[in-house]
Short mmCIF file of C-alpha atoms in Angstrom, two decimals:
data_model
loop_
_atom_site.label_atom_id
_atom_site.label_comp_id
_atom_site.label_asym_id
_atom_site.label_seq_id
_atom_site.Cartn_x
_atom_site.Cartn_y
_atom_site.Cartn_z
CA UNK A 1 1.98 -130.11 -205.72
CA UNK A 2 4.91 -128.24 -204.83
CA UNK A 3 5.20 -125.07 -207.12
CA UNK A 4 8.45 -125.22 -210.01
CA UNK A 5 9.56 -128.85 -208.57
CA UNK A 6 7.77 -130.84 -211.89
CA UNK A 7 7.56 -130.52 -215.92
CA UNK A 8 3.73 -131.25 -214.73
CA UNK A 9 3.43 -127.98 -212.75
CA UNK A 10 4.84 -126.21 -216.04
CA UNK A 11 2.41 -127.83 -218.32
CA UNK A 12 -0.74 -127.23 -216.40
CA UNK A 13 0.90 -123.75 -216.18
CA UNK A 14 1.51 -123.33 -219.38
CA UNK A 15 -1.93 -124.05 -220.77
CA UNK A 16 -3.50 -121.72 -217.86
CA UNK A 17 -1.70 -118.74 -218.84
CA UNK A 18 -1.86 -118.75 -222.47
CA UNK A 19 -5.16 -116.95 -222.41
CA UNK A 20 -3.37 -114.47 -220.22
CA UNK A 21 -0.51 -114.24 -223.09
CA UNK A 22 -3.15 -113.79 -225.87
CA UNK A 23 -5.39 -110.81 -223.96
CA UNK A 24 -1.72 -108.85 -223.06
CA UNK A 25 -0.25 -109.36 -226.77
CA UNK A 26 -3.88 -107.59 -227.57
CA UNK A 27 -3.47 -104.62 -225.03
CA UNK A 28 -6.32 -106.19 -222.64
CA UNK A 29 -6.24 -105.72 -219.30
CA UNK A 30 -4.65 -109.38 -217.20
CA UNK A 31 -6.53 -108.54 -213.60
CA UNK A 32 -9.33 -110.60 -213.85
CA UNK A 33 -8.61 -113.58 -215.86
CA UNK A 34 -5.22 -113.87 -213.75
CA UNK A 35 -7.51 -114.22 -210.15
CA UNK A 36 -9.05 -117.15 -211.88
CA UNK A 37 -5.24 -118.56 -212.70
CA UNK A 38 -4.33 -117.94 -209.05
CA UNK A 39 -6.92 -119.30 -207.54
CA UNK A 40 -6.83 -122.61 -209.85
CA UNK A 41 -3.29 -122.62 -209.55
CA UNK A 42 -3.35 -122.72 -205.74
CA UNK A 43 -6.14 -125.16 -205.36
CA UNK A 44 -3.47 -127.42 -207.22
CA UNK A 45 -0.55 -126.39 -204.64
CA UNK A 46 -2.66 -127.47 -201.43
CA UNK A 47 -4.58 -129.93 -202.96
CA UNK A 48 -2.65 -132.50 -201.20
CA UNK A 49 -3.00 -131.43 -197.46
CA UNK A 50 -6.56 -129.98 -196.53
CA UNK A 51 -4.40 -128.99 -192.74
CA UNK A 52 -2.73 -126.87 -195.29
CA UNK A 53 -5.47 -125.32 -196.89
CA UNK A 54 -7.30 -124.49 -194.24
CA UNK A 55 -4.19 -123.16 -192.65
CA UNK A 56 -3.98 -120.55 -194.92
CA UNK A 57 -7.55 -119.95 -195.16
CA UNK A 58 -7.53 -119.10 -191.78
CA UNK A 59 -4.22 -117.39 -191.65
CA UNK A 60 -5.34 -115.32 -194.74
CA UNK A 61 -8.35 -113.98 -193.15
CA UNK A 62 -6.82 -113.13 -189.74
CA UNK A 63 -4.33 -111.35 -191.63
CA UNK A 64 -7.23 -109.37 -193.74
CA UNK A 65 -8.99 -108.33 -190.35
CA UNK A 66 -5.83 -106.75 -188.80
CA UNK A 67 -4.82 -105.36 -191.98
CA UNK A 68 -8.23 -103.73 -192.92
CA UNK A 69 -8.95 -103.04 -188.82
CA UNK A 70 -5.63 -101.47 -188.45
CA UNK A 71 -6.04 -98.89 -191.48
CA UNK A 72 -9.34 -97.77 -189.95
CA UNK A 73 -7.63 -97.08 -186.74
CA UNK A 74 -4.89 -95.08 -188.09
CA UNK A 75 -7.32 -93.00 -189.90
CA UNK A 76 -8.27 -91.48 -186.88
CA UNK A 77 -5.38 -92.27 -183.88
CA UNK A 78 -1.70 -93.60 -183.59
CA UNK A 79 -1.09 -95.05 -180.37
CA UNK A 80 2.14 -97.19 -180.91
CA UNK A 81 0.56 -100.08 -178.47
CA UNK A 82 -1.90 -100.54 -180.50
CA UNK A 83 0.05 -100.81 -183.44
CA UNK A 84 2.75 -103.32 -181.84
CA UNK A 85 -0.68 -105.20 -180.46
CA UNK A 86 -1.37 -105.66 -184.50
CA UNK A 87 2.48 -106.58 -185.29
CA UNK A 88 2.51 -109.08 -183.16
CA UNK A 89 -0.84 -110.55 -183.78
CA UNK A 90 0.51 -110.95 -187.55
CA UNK A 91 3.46 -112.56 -186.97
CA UNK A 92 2.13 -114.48 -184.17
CA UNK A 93 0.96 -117.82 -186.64
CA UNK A 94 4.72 -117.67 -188.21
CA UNK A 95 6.14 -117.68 -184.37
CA UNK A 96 3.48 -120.93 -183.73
CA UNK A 97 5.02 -122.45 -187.16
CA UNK A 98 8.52 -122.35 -185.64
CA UNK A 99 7.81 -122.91 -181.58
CA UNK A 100 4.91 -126.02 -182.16
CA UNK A 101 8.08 -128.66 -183.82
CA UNK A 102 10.51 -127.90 -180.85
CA UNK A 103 7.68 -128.62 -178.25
CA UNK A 104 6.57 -132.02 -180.35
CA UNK A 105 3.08 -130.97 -181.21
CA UNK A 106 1.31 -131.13 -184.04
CA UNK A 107 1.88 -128.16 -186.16
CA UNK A 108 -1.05 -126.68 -187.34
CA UNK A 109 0.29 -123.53 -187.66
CA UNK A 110 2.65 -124.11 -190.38
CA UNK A 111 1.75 -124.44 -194.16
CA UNK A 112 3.44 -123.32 -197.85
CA UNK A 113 4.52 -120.15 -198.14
CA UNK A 114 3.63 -118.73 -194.30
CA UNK A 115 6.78 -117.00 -194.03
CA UNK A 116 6.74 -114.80 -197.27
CA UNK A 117 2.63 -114.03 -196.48
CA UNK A 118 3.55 -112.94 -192.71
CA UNK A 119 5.98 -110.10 -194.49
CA UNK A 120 3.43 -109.08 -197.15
CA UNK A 121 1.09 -108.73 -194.37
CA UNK A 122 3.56 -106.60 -191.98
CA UNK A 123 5.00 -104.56 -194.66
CA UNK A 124 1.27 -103.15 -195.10
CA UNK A 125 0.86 -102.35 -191.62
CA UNK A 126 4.09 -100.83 -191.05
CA UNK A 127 3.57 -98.67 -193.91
CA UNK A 128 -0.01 -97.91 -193.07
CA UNK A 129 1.86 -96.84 -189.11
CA UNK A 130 4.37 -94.53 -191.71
CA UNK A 131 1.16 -92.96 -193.34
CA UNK A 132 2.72 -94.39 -197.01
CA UNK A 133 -0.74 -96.53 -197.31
CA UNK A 134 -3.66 -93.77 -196.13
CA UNK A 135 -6.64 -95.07 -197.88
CA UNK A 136 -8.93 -97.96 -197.12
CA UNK A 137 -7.84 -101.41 -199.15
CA UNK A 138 -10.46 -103.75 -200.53
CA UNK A 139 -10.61 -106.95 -199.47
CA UNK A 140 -9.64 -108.14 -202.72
CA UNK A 141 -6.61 -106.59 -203.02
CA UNK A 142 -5.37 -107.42 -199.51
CA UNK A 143 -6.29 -110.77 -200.73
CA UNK A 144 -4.68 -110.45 -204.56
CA UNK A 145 -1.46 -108.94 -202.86
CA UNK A 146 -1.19 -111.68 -200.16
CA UNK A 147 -2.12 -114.85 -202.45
CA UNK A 148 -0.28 -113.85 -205.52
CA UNK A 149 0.61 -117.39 -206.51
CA UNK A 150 3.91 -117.18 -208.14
CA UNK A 151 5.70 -116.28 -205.28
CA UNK A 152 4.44 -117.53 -202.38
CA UNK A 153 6.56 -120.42 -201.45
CA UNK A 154 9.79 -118.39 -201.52
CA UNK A 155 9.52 -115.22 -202.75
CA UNK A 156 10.63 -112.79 -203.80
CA UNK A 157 8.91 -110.36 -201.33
CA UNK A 158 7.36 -107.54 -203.16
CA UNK A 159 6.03 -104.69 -201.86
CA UNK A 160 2.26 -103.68 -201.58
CA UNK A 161 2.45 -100.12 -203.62
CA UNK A 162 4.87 -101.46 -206.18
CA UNK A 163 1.93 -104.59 -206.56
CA UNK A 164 -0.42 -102.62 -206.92
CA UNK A 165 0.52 -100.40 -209.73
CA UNK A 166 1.76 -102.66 -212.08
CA UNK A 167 -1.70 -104.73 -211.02
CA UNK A 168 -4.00 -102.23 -212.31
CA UNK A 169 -1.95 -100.89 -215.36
CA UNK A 170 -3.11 -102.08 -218.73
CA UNK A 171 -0.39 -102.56 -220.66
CA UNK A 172 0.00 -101.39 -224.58
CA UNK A 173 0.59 -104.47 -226.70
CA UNK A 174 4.04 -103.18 -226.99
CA UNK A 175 4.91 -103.38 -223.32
CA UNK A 176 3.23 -106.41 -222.58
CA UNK A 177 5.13 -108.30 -225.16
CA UNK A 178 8.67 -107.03 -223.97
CA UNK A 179 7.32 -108.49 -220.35
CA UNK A 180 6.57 -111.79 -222.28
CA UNK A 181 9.81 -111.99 -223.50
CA UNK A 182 11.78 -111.18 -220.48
CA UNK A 183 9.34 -113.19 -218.69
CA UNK A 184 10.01 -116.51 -220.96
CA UNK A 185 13.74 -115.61 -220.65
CA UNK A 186 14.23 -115.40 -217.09
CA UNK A 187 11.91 -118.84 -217.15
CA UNK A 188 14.41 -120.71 -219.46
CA UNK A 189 17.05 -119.39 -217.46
CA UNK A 190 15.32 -120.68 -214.25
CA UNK A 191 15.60 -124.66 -215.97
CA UNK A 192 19.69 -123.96 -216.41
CA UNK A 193 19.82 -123.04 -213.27
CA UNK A 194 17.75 -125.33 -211.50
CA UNK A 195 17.24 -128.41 -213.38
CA UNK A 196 20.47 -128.95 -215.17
CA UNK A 197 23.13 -126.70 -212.79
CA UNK A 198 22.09 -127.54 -209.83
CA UNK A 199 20.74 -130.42 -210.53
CA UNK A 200 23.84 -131.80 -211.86
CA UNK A 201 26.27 -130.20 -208.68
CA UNK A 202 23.77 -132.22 -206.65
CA UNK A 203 24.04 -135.47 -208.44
CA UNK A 204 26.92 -135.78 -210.05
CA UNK A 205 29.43 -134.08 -206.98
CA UNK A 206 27.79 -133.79 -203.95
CA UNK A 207 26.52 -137.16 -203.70
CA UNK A 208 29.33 -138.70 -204.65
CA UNK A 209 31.38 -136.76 -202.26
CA UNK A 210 32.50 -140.10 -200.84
CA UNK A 211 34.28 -141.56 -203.72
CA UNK A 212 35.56 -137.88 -204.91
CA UNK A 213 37.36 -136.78 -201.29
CA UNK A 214 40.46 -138.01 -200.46
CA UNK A 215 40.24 -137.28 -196.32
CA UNK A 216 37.72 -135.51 -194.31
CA UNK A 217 39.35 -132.61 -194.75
CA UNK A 218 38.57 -132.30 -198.34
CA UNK A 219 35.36 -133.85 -197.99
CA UNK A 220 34.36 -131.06 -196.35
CA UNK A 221 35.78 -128.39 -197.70
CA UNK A 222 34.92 -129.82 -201.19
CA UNK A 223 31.40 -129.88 -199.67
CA UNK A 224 31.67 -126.12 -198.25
CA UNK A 225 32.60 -125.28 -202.13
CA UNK A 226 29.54 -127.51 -203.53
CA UNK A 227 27.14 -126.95 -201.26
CA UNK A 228 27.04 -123.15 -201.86
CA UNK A 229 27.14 -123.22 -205.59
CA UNK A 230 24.39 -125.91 -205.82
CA UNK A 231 22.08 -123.67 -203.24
CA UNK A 232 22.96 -120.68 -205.23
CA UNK A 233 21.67 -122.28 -208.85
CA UNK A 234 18.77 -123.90 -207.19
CA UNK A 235 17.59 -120.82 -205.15
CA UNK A 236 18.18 -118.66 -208.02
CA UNK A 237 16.62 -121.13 -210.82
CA UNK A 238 13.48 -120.87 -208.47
CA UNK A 239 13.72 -117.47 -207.69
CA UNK A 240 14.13 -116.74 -212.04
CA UNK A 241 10.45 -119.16 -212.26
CA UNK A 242 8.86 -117.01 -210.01
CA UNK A 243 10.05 -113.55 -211.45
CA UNK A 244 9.54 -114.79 -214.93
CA UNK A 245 5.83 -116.00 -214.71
CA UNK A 246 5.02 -113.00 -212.76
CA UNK A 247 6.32 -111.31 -215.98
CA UNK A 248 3.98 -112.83 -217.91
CA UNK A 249 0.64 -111.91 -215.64
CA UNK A 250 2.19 -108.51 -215.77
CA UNK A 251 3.28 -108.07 -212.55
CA UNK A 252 7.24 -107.37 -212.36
CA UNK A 253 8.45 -108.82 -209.19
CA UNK A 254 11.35 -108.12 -208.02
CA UNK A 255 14.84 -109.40 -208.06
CA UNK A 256 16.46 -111.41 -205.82
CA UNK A 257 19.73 -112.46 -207.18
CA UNK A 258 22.37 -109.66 -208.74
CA UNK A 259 25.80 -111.83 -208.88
CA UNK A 260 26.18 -112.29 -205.68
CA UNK A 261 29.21 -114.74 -206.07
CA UNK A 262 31.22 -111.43 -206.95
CA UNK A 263 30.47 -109.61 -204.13
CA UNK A 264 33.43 -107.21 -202.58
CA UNK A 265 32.67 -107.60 -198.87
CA UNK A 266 29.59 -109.36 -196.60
CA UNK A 267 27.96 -105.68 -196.78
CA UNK A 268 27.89 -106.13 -200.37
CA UNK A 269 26.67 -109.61 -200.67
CA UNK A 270 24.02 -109.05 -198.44
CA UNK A 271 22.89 -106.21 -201.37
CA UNK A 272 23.28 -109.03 -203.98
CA UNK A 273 22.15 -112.43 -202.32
CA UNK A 274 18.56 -112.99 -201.33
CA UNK A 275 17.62 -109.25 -202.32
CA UNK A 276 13.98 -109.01 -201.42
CA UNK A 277 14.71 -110.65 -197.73
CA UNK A 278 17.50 -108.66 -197.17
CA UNK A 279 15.93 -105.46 -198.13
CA UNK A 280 12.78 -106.07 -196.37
CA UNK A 281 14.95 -106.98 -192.84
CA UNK A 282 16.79 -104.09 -193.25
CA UNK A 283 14.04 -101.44 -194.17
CA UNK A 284 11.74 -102.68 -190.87
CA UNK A 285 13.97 -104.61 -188.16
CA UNK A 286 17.53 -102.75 -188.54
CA UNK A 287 16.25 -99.32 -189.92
CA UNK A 288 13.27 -99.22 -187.45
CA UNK A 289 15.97 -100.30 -184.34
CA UNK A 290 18.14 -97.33 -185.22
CA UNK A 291 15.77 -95.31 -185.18
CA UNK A 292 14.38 -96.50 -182.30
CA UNK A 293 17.35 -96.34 -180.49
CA UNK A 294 18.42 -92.55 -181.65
CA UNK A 295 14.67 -91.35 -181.02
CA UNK A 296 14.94 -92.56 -177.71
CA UNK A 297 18.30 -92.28 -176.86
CA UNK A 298 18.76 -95.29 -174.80
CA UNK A 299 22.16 -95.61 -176.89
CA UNK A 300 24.27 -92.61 -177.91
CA UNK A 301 26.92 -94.41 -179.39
CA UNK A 302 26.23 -94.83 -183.17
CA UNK A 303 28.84 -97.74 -183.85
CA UNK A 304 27.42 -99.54 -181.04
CA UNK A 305 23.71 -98.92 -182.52
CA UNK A 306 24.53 -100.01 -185.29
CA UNK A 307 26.13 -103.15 -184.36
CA UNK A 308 23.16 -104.22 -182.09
CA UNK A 309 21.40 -103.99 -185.09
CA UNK A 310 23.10 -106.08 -187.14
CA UNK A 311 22.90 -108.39 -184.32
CA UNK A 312 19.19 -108.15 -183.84
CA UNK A 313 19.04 -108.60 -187.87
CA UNK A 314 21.12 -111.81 -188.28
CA UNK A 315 20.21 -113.47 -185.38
CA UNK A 316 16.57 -113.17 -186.52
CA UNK A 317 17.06 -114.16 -190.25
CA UNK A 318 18.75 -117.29 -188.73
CA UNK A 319 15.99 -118.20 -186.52
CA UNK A 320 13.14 -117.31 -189.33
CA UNK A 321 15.10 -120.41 -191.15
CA UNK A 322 14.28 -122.65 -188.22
CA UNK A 323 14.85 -123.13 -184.39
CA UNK A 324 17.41 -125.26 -185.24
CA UNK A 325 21.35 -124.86 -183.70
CA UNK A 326 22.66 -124.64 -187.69
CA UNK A 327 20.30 -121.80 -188.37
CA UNK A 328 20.35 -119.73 -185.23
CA UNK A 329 24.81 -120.29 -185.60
CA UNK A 330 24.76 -119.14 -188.80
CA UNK A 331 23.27 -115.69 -188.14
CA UNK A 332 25.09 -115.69 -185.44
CA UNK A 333 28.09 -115.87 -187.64
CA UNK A 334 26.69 -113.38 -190.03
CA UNK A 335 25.85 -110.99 -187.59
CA UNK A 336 29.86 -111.18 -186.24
CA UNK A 337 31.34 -110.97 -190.10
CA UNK A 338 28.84 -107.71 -190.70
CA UNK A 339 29.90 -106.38 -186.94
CA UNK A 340 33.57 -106.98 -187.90
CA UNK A 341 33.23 -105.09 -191.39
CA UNK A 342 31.50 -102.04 -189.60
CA UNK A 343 34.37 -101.77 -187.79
CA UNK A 344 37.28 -102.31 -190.45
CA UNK A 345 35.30 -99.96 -192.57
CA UNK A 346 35.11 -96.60 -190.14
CA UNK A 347 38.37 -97.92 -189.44
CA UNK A 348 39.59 -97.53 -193.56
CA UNK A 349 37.54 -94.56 -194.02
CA UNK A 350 39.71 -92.95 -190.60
CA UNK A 351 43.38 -93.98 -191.88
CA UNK A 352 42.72 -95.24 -195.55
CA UNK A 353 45.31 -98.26 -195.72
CA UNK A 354 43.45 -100.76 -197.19
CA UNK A 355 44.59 -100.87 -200.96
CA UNK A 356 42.43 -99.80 -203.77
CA UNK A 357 42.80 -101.16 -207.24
CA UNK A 358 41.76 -103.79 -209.43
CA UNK A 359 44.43 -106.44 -207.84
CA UNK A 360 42.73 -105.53 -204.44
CA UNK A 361 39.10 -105.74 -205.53
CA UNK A 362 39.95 -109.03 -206.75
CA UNK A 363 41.34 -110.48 -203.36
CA UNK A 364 38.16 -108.75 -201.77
CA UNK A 365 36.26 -110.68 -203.98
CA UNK A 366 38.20 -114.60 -203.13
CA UNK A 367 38.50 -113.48 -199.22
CA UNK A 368 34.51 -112.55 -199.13
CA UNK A 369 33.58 -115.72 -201.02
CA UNK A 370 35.48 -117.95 -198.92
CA UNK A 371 33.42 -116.04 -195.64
CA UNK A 372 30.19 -116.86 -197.65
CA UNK A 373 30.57 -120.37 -198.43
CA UNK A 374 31.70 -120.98 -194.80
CA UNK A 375 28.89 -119.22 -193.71
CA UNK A 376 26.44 -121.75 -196.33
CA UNK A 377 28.46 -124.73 -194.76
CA UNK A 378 27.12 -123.93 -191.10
CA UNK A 379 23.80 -123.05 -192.91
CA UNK A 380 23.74 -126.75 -194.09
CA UNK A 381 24.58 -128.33 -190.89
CA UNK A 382 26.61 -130.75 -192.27
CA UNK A 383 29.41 -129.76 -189.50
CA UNK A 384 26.80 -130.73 -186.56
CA UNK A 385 26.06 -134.45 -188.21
#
């Protein structure tokens, strides 16, 4: 069963995690009874492909044996192979999920929610390399962190530290119920979004494209236009599911959505759209090839650092979406509009001539939107059919 896609899912949700309402509204502590929850709950999400279970079975405890084996090493050494042997090994199972369609086998690899696992699993051992995670983790929290049910098909990411501390608070009475509430908000907002925005932009508009659009031309821009408002609502009605029933087992995930329709420039939107992603590809692929490249000083050009980067960034957010030409074009694309506003903005901050003022921020605003949705129409691939 595919998690927030049925009123079923909700139901058997619902009636799971009302004990979990009752202990928090009387200050008792959620860890225990919300294990029990998880595990039930995911039982029901791969109950209908065993390949899929035992996927992640397997994938969970590979990821548990670097994790823990890597943490004992870097008590004692901090040899930079070794930890690059470890990287790779983790992210090797998402590379399998993406290489095995293109070369027509079977693929094993892949199952619900590898993607968003692989960067729980990284972020620890990157961290662990920084010396921000020192002691020895338990194999059930590895195991909590990685499997945390809510929001494993598509996020948000969260991050290990910020996990854990909510995960062993006990929260008063008081606290717990504001979590409930913002927790049953953000889940009602999740059905506008989803079931009756998006739902409607999908069925009513998009699908009936063909009797709406006068030419091609407006068939396809009305489709640019439609296309990105409908992903928006649905991505972010999903997204608001996952936050708000996290909420409720006391754990406050993360955002992942902060208007990014309103967005000044692509810098900008990439702070608003997809926050948790973004964030996490910026923190340990762009940050970590700066530094790289300044430490080492293969590049002594800072623009040009910089722009590689953003490159390196884009291009790999496109292909974690698929080995597909849409995909890999579209970070492409991204990567060039972020390349292009690096340079017009040591440019402005040089000569100042861009225009400041409300007038202006408005035009940023239409001129960035239009880049975005053209950007979401490559994403679709609806101008390679």
């Amino acid at each position: 069963m595919t998690p927030y896609s049925s009123f079923l899912f909700f139901i058997i949700l619902g009636i799971l995690l009302l004990p979990t309402m009752i202990l928090g509204t009387m200050g008792k502590r959620l860890r225990y009874y919300n294990v029990f929850v998880s595990i039930v709950v995911l039982a029901i999400i791969f109950s209908e492909g065993n390949a899929g279970f035992f996927s992640l079975v397997a994938f969970t405890i590979l990821q548990v044996v670097l994790v823990k084996g890597y943490i004992t090493y870097r008590q004692t050494k901090n040899s930079s192979l070794v930890f690059y042997v470890i990287s790779f090994l983790s992210i090797l199972p998402l590379i399998l999920s993406k290489v095995l369609p293109i070369l027509a086998v079977d693929n094993w690899a892949s199952f619900l929610g590898i993607s968003y696992l692989t960067f729980r699993a990284v972020q620890i051992i990157i961290e662990t390399r920084d010396g921000l995670i020192k002691e020895q983790l338990s194999i059930f929290q590895l195991v909590n962190f990685m499997l945390f049910y809510p929001t494993i098909s598509s996020g948000p990411i969260d991050r290990f530290r910020r996990f854990q501390k909510d995960e062993e608070k006990c929260w008063t009475p008081e606290e717990y119920k504001e979590l409930l509430y913002k927790g049953i908000n953000k889940i009602f907002i999740g059905f506008l979004y989803k079931f009756i925005i998006g739902y409607s932009i999908n069925t009513y508009f998009i699908m009936n494209l063909d009797y709406i659009a006068d030419g091609k031309f407006s068939y396809h821009l009305l489709y640019m236009y439609s296309y990105s408002l409908y992903l928006f609502f649905d991505f972010a009605g999903y997204t608001a599911f996952a936050v708000g029933v996290s909420y409720i087992m006391g754990i406050r995930s993360p955002e992942n959505f902060n208007k990014p329709f309103i967005s000044r420039n692509i810098k900008d939107f990439w702070n608003r759209w997809h926050m948790s992603l973004s964030f996490w590809f910026r923190d340990y692929v762009f940050m970590r090839f700066v530094f790289l490249m300044k430490k080492k000083k293969w590049i002594q050009n800072k623009m040009l650092v910089s722009n590689l980067g953003y490159a390196l960034l884009f291009l790999l957010m496109g292909i974690w979406h698929g080995v597909a030409i849409q995909y890999i074009i579209y970070g492409a694309y991204h990567a060039l509009m972020m390349v292009g506003f690096n340079f017009f903005e040591t440019w402005n901050k040089k000569h100042k001539r861009w225009p400041t003022g409300r007038v202006m921020t408005f035009v940023s605003i239409v001129i960035t939107f239009h880049v975005v949705c053209f950007g979401f129409y490559l994403f679709s691939g609806k101008p390679f059919q």
